[in-house]
mmCIF file of C-alpha atoms in Angstrom:
data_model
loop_
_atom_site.group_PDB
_atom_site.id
_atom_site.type_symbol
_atom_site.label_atom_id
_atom_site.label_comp_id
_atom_site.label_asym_id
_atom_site.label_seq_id
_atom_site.Cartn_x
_atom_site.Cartn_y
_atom_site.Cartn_z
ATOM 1 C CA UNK A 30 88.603 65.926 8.301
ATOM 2 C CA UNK A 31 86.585 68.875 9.718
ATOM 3 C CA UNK A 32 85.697 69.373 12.975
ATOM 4 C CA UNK A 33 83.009 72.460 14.223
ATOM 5 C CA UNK A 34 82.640 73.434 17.592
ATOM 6 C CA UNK A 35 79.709 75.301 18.692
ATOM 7 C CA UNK A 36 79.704 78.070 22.235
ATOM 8 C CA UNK A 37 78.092 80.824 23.163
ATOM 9 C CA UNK A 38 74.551 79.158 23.784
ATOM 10 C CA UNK A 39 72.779 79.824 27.616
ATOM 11 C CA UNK A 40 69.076 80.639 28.930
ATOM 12 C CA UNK A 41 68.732 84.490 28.904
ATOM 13 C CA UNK A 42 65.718 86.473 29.477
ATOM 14 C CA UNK A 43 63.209 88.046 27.181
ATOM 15 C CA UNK A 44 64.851 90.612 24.920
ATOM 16 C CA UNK A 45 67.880 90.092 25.897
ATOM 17 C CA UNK A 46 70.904 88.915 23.429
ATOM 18 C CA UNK A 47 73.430 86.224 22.744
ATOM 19 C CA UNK A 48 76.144 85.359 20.581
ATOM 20 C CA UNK A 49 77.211 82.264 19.314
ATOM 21 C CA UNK A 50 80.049 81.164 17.866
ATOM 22 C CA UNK A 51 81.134 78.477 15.195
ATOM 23 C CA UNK A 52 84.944 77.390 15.126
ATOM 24 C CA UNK A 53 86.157 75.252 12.084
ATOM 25 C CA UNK A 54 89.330 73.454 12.278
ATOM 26 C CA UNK A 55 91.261 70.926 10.252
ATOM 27 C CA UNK A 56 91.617 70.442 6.060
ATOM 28 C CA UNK A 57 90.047 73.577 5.346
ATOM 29 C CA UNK A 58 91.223 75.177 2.141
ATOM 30 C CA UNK A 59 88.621 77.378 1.667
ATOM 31 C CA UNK A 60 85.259 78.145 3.091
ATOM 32 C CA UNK A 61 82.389 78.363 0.439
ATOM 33 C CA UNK A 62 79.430 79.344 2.782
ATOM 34 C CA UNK A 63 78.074 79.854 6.412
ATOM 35 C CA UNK A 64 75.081 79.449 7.817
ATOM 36 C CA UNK A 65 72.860 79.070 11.138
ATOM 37 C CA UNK A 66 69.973 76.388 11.211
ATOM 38 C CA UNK A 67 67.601 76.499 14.268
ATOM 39 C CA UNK A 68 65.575 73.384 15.143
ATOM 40 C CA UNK A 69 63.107 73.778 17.655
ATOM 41 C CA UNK A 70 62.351 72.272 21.074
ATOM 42 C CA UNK A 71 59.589 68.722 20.161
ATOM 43 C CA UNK A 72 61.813 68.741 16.510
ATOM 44 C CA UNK A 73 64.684 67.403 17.744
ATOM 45 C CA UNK A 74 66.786 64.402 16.276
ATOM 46 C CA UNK A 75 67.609 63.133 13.238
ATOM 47 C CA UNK A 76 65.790 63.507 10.434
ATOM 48 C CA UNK A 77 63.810 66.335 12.561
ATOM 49 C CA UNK A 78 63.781 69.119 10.352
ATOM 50 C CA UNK A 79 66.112 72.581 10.626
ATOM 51 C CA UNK A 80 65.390 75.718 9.765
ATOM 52 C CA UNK A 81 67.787 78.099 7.912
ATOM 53 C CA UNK A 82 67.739 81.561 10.114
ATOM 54 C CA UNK A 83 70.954 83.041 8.688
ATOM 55 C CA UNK A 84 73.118 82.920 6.318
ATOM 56 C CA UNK A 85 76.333 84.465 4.401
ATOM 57 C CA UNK A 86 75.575 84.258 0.716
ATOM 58 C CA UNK A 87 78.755 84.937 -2.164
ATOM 59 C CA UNK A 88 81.159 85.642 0.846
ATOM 60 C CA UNK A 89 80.375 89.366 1.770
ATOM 61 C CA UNK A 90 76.025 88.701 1.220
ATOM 62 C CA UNK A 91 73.582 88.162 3.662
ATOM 63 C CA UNK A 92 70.530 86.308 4.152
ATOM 64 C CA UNK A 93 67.719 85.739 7.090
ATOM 65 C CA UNK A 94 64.541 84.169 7.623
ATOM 66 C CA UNK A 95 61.748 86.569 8.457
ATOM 67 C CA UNK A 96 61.559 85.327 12.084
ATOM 68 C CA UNK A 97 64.663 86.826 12.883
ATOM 69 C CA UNK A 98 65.807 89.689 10.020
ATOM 70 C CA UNK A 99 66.126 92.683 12.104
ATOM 71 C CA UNK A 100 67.589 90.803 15.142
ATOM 72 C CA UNK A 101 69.638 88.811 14.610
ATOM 73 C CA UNK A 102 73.691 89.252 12.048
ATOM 74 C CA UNK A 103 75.357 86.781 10.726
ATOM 75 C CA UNK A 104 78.759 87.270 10.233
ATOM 76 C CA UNK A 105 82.305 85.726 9.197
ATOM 77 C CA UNK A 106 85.996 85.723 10.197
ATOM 78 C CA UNK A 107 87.495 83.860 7.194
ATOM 79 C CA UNK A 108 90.907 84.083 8.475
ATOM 80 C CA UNK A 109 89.867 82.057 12.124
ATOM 81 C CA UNK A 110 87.478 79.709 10.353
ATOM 82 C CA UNK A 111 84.554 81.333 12.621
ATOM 83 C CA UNK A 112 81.016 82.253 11.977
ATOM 84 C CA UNK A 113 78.649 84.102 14.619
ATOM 85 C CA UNK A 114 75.344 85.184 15.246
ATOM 86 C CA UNK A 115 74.535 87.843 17.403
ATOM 87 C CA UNK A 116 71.040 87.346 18.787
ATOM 88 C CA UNK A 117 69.347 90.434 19.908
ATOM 89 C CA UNK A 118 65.741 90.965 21.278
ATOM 90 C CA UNK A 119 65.174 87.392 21.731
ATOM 91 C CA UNK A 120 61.785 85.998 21.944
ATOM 92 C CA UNK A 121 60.512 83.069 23.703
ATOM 93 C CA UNK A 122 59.662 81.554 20.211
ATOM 94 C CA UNK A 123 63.549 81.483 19.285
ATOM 95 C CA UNK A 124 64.074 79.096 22.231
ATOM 96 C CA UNK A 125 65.676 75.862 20.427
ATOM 97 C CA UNK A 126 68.751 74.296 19.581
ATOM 98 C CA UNK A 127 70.719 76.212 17.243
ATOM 99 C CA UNK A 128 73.483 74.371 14.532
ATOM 100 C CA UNK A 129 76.160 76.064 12.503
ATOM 101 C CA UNK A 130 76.887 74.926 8.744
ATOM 102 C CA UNK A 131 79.390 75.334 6.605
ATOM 103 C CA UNK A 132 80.630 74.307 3.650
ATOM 104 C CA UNK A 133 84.360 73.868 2.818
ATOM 105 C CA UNK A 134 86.405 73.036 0.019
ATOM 106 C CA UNK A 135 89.422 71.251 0.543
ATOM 107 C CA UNK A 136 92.666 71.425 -1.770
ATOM 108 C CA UNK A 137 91.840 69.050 -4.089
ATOM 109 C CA UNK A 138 88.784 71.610 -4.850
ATOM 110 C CA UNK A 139 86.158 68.798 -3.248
ATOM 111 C CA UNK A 140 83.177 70.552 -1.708
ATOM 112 C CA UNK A 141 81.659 69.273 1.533
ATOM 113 C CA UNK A 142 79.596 70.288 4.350
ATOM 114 C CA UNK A 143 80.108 69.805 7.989
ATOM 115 C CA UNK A 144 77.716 70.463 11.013
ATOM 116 C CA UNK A 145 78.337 71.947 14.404
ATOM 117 C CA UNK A 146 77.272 69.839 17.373
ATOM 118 C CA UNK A 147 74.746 72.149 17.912
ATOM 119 C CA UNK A 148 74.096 74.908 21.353
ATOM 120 C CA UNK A 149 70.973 75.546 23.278
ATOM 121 C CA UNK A 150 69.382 78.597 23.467
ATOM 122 C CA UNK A 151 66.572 79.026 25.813
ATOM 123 C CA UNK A 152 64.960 82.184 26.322
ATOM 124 C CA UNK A 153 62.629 82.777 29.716
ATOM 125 C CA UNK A 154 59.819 85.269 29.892
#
C-alpha cells in the first residue's frame, strides 16, 4: 500500500505565495507521474469534479492549466517520493482545496494511482 500526505496549505493574502507539499510512502518502486488537481470551494465531495492545474509529464516535462501557467511550478524529488507546487501571486479565484496525484508502479510492474488527502488553500483579498 501507498499512503500520500498532503502540508503546506493555509489562508494567505492576495498575491502572496504558498507551497505545498506531497509525501509518498510505502511499496513504491517507481513513480510514473505527478500531478496537482484543484477542486473548488461549492465542488466539493465525491464525485465533485477536479481540475488538473499541474503536472510533471515523461519525468523531467511540465504541464499547467492556463489559470495558473506563469504562477504557479510543479516540481519532483524522485529520490523522497515528494511533489510540490509553489504558488505565487495567488488570486482569490485559486481559493479551494488542492489534491496531489500520483501514479506508482510497484515491483511487480502494476501501475496504480493514489490520492493525497487533500490541503486548503484560501486566499483573502
Amino acid at each position: 500500500q501507498v499512503q500520500l500526505v498532503e502540508s503546506g496549505g493555509g489562508t494567505v493574502q492576495t498575491g502572496g505565495s504558498l507551497r505545498l507539499s506531497c509525501a509518498a510512502s510505502g511499496n513504491i518502486y517507481g513513480i510514473n507521474s505527478m500531478n496537482w488537481y484543484y477542486q473548488g470551494p461549492g465542488k466539493q465531495g465525491p464525485g465533485k469534479q477536479r481540475e488538473l492545474v499541474a503536472a510533471i509529464i515523461d519525468v523531467v516535462g511540465t504541464r499547467y492549466s492556463d489559470s495558473v501557467k506563469g504562477r504557479f511550478t510543479i516540481s519532483g524529488d524522485n529520490a523522497k517520493n515528494t511533489v510540490y507546487l509553489q504558488m505565487n501571486s495567488l488570486k482569490s479565484e485559486d481559493t479551494g482545496t488542492y489534491y496531489c496525484n500520483i501514479e506508482v508502479i510497484d515491483r511487480g510492474g502494476s501501475r496504480t494511482n493514489y490520492w493525497g488527502q487533500g490541503t486548503q488553500v484560501t486566499v483573502s483579498s
